[in-house]
PDB file of C-alpha atoms in Angstrom:
ATOM      1  CA  UNK A 111     153.531  89.440 157.410  1.00 42.00           C
ATOM      2  CA  UNK A 112     153.306  85.728 158.142  1.00 46.00           C
ATOM      3  CA  UNK A 113     151.801  84.797 161.519  1.00 47.00           C
ATOM      4  CA  UNK A 114     152.611  81.551 163.273  1.00 56.00           C
ATOM      5  CA  UNK A 115     149.423  79.522 163.726  1.00 57.00           C
ATOM      6  CA  UNK A 116     147.116  82.111 165.346  1.00 53.00           C
ATOM      7  CA  UNK A 117     144.509  80.953 167.838  1.00 53.00           C
ATOM      8  CA  UNK A 118     140.763  81.317 167.369  1.00 50.00           C
ATOM      9  CA  UNK A 119     140.804  84.463 169.529  1.00 60.00           C
ATOM     10  CA  UNK A 120     142.942  86.243 166.933  1.00 66.00           C
ATOM     11  CA  UNK A 121     141.875  87.535 163.528  1.00 70.00           C
ATOM     12  CA  UNK A 122     145.100  87.711 161.528  1.00 70.00           C
ATOM     13  CA  UNK A 123     145.542  89.419 158.207  1.00 74.00           C
ATOM     14  CA  UNK A 124     147.937  87.386 156.090  1.00 73.00           C
ATOM     15  CA  UNK A 125     149.521  89.152 153.145  1.00 73.00           C
ATOM     16  CA  UNK A 126     152.432  88.415 150.840  1.00 85.00           C
ATOM     17  CA  UNK A 127     151.716  84.695 150.883  1.00 88.00           C
ATOM     18  CA  UNK A 128     153.844  84.084 147.778  1.00 91.00           C
ATOM     19  CA  UNK A 129     156.827  86.269 148.718  1.00 92.00           C
ATOM     20  CA  UNK A 130     156.835  85.122 152.361  1.00 92.00           C
ATOM     21  CA  UNK A 131     156.974  81.453 151.305  1.00 94.00           C
ATOM     22  CA  UNK A 132     159.487  81.145 148.469  1.00 96.00           C
ATOM     23  CA  UNK A 133     159.749  78.024 146.363  1.00 97.00           C
ATOM     24  CA  UNK A 134     162.947  76.055 146.895  1.00 97.00           C
ATOM     25  CA  UNK A 135     164.387  73.991 144.026  1.00 98.00           C
ATOM     26  CA  UNK A 136     163.237  70.368 144.219  1.00 98.00           C
ATOM     27  CA  UNK A 137     161.175  70.927 147.377  1.00 98.00           C
ATOM     28  CA  UNK A 138     157.643  70.891 148.720  1.00 98.00           C
ATOM     29  CA  UNK A 139     157.264  73.435 151.529  1.00 97.00           C
ATOM     30  CA  UNK A 140     154.254  73.869 153.806  1.00 97.00           C
ATOM     31  CA  UNK A 141     153.654  76.701 156.275  1.00 95.00           C
ATOM     32  CA  UNK A 142     150.660  76.839 158.611  1.00 93.00           C
ATOM     33  CA  UNK A 143     148.990  80.252 158.480  1.00 91.00           C
ATOM     34  CA  UNK A 144     145.981  79.564 160.732  1.00 89.00           C
ATOM     35  CA  UNK A 145     145.249  76.634 163.041  1.00 91.00           C
ATOM     36  CA  UNK A 146     142.332  76.697 165.447  1.00 90.00           C
ATOM     37  CA  UNK A 147     139.368  74.517 166.426  1.00 91.00           C
ATOM     38  CA  UNK A 148     137.410  75.360 163.261  1.00 93.00           C
ATOM     39  CA  UNK A 149     139.956  75.542 160.411  1.00 94.00           C
ATOM     40  CA  UNK A 150     143.558  75.017 159.479  1.00 95.00           C
ATOM     41  CA  UNK A 151     145.014  76.961 156.547  1.00 94.00           C
ATOM     42  CA  UNK A 152     148.354  75.950 155.067  1.00 96.00           C
ATOM     43  CA  UNK A 153     150.361  77.640 152.316  1.00 96.00           C
ATOM     44  CA  UNK A 154     152.129  75.156 150.038  1.00 98.00           C
ATOM     45  CA  UNK A 155     155.104  76.230 147.895  1.00 98.00           C
ATOM     46  CA  UNK A 156     155.982  73.472 145.431  1.00 98.00           C
ATOM     47  CA  UNK A 157     158.669  73.417 142.760  1.00 99.00           C
ATOM     48  CA  UNK A 158     157.798  72.203 139.263  1.00 99.00           C
ATOM     49  CA  UNK A 159     157.938  68.431 139.025  1.00 98.00           C
ATOM     50  CA  UNK A 160     157.310  67.957 142.744  1.00 99.00           C
ATOM     51  CA  UNK A 161     154.059  67.147 144.507  1.00 98.00           C
ATOM     52  CA  UNK A 162     152.130  65.201 147.095  1.00 98.00           C
ATOM     53  CA  UNK A 163     151.456  61.521 146.461  1.00 98.00           C
ATOM     54  CA  UNK A 164     147.940  60.181 146.881  1.00 97.00           C
ATOM     55  CA  UNK A 165     146.649  60.706 150.405  1.00 97.00           C
ATOM     56  CA  UNK A 166     143.432  61.476 152.326  1.00 97.00           C
ATOM     57  CA  UNK A 167     142.489  64.360 154.606  1.00 96.00           C
ATOM     58  CA  UNK A 168     140.444  63.635 157.746  1.00 96.00           C
ATOM     59  CA  UNK A 169     138.214  66.693 157.115  1.00 97.00           C
ATOM     60  CA  UNK A 170     136.715  68.582 154.168  1.00 97.00           C
ATOM     61  CA  UNK A 171     139.372  70.633 152.342  1.00 98.00           C
ATOM     62  CA  UNK A 172     139.255  73.680 150.102  1.00 98.00           C
ATOM     63  CA  UNK A 173     142.267  74.295 147.855  1.00 98.00           C
ATOM     64  CA  UNK A 174     142.876  77.606 146.080  1.00 98.00           C
ATOM     65  CA  UNK A 175     145.707  78.040 143.585  1.00 98.00           C
ATOM     66  CA  UNK A 176     147.468  81.361 144.211  1.00 97.00           C
ATOM     67  CA  UNK A 177     150.359  81.272 141.708  1.00 98.00           C
ATOM     68  CA  UNK A 178     151.791  78.886 139.126  1.00 98.00           C
ATOM     69  CA  UNK A 179     150.068  75.750 137.870  1.00 99.00           C
ATOM     70  CA  UNK A 180     149.374  72.261 139.154  1.00 99.00           C
ATOM     71  CA  UNK A 181     147.455  69.095 138.474  1.00 99.00           C
ATOM     72  CA  UNK A 182     144.967  67.862 141.057  1.00 98.00           C
ATOM     73  CA  UNK A 183     144.041  64.190 140.798  1.00 98.00           C
ATOM     74  CA  UNK A 184     140.953  62.593 142.338  1.00 97.00           C
ATOM     75  CA  UNK A 185     140.437  58.957 141.421  1.00 90.00           C
ATOM     76  CA  UNK A 186     140.971  58.597 137.664  1.00 93.00           C
ATOM     77  CA  UNK A 187     140.404  62.302 136.934  1.00 96.00           C
ATOM     78  CA  UNK A 188     143.229  64.840 136.721  1.00 98.00           C
ATOM     79  CA  UNK A 189     142.379  68.542 136.637  1.00 98.00           C
ATOM     80  CA  UNK A 190     144.775  71.249 135.417  1.00 98.00           C
ATOM     81  CA  UNK A 191     144.612  74.167 137.844  1.00 98.00           C
ATOM     82  CA  UNK A 192     145.803  77.779 137.590  1.00 99.00           C
ATOM     83  CA  UNK A 193     145.542  80.838 139.865  1.00 98.00           C
ATOM     84  CA  UNK A 194     141.975  81.414 140.987  1.00 97.00           C
ATOM     85  CA  UNK A 195     140.901  77.780 140.588  1.00 98.00           C
ATOM     86  CA  UNK A 196     139.315  76.183 143.650  1.00 98.00           C
ATOM     87  CA  UNK A 197     138.696  72.578 144.733  1.00 97.00           C
ATOM     88  CA  UNK A 198     136.164  71.638 147.411  1.00 97.00           C
ATOM     89  CA  UNK A 199     136.760  68.027 148.479  1.00 97.00           C
ATOM     90  CA  UNK A 200     134.907  65.908 151.028  1.00 97.00           C
ATOM     91  CA  UNK A 201     136.757  64.242 153.898  1.00 97.00           C
ATOM     92  CA  UNK A 202     138.607  60.972 153.289  1.00 97.00           C
ATOM     93  CA  UNK A 203     138.651  61.241 149.472  1.00 97.00           C
ATOM     94  CA  UNK A 204     142.008  60.092 148.036  1.00 98.00           C
ATOM     95  CA  UNK A 205     143.753  62.824 146.046  1.00 98.00           C
ATOM     96  CA  UNK A 206     147.193  63.894 144.802  1.00 98.00           C
ATOM     97  CA  UNK A 207     148.906  67.112 143.692  1.00 98.00           C
ATOM     98  CA  UNK A 208     151.639  67.614 141.082  1.00 99.00           C
ATOM     99  CA  UNK A 209     153.138  71.035 140.279  1.00 99.00           C
ATOM    100  CA  UNK A 210     153.458  71.505 136.515  1.00 99.00           C
ATOM    101  CA  UNK A 211     155.313  74.763 137.163  1.00 98.00           C
ATOM    102  CA  UNK A 212     156.463  76.385 140.409  1.00 98.00           C
ATOM    103  CA  UNK A 213     153.231  76.721 142.353  1.00 98.00           C
ATOM    104  CA  UNK A 214     151.685  78.200 145.499  1.00 98.00           C
ATOM    105  CA  UNK A 215     148.322  77.059 146.798  1.00 98.00           C
ATOM    106  CA  UNK A 216     146.339  77.479 149.984  1.00 97.00           C
ATOM    107  CA  UNK A 217     144.724  74.486 151.641  1.00 98.00           C
ATOM    108  CA  UNK A 218     141.993  75.127 154.185  1.00 97.00           C
ATOM    109  CA  UNK A 219     140.876  72.145 156.231  1.00 97.00           C
ATOM    110  CA  UNK A 220     137.402  72.650 157.680  1.00 96.00           C
ATOM    111  CA  UNK A 221     137.494  70.941 161.085  1.00 94.00           C
ATOM    112  CA  UNK A 222     134.075  72.033 162.334  1.00 83.00           C
ATOM    113  CA  UNK A 223     131.106  73.951 161.034  1.00 71.00           C
TER     114      UNK A 223
END
């Protein structure tokens, strides 16, 4: 089950994140699972060798690796990440992602507390 951006009045249960969002060769795919006034959660499916160049998020983000492996770079530090690893990053901090093998991760942007 993969809902399309539920509102804050809904309480969706999202399952099968990996199978519902397959990795495509040479691609970075993003699917919004939840988007309301408080949070936005996006599932990323990234093929090995692909990634997101350095960028900033306007809000605090929490990233959880679900499957595969990736490198998460903040400043001069690169962290190898595997399923179960979590990053908690303040707003406006430059960062980048590179999949070292086909990878799924969830990004939750905390818009308000």
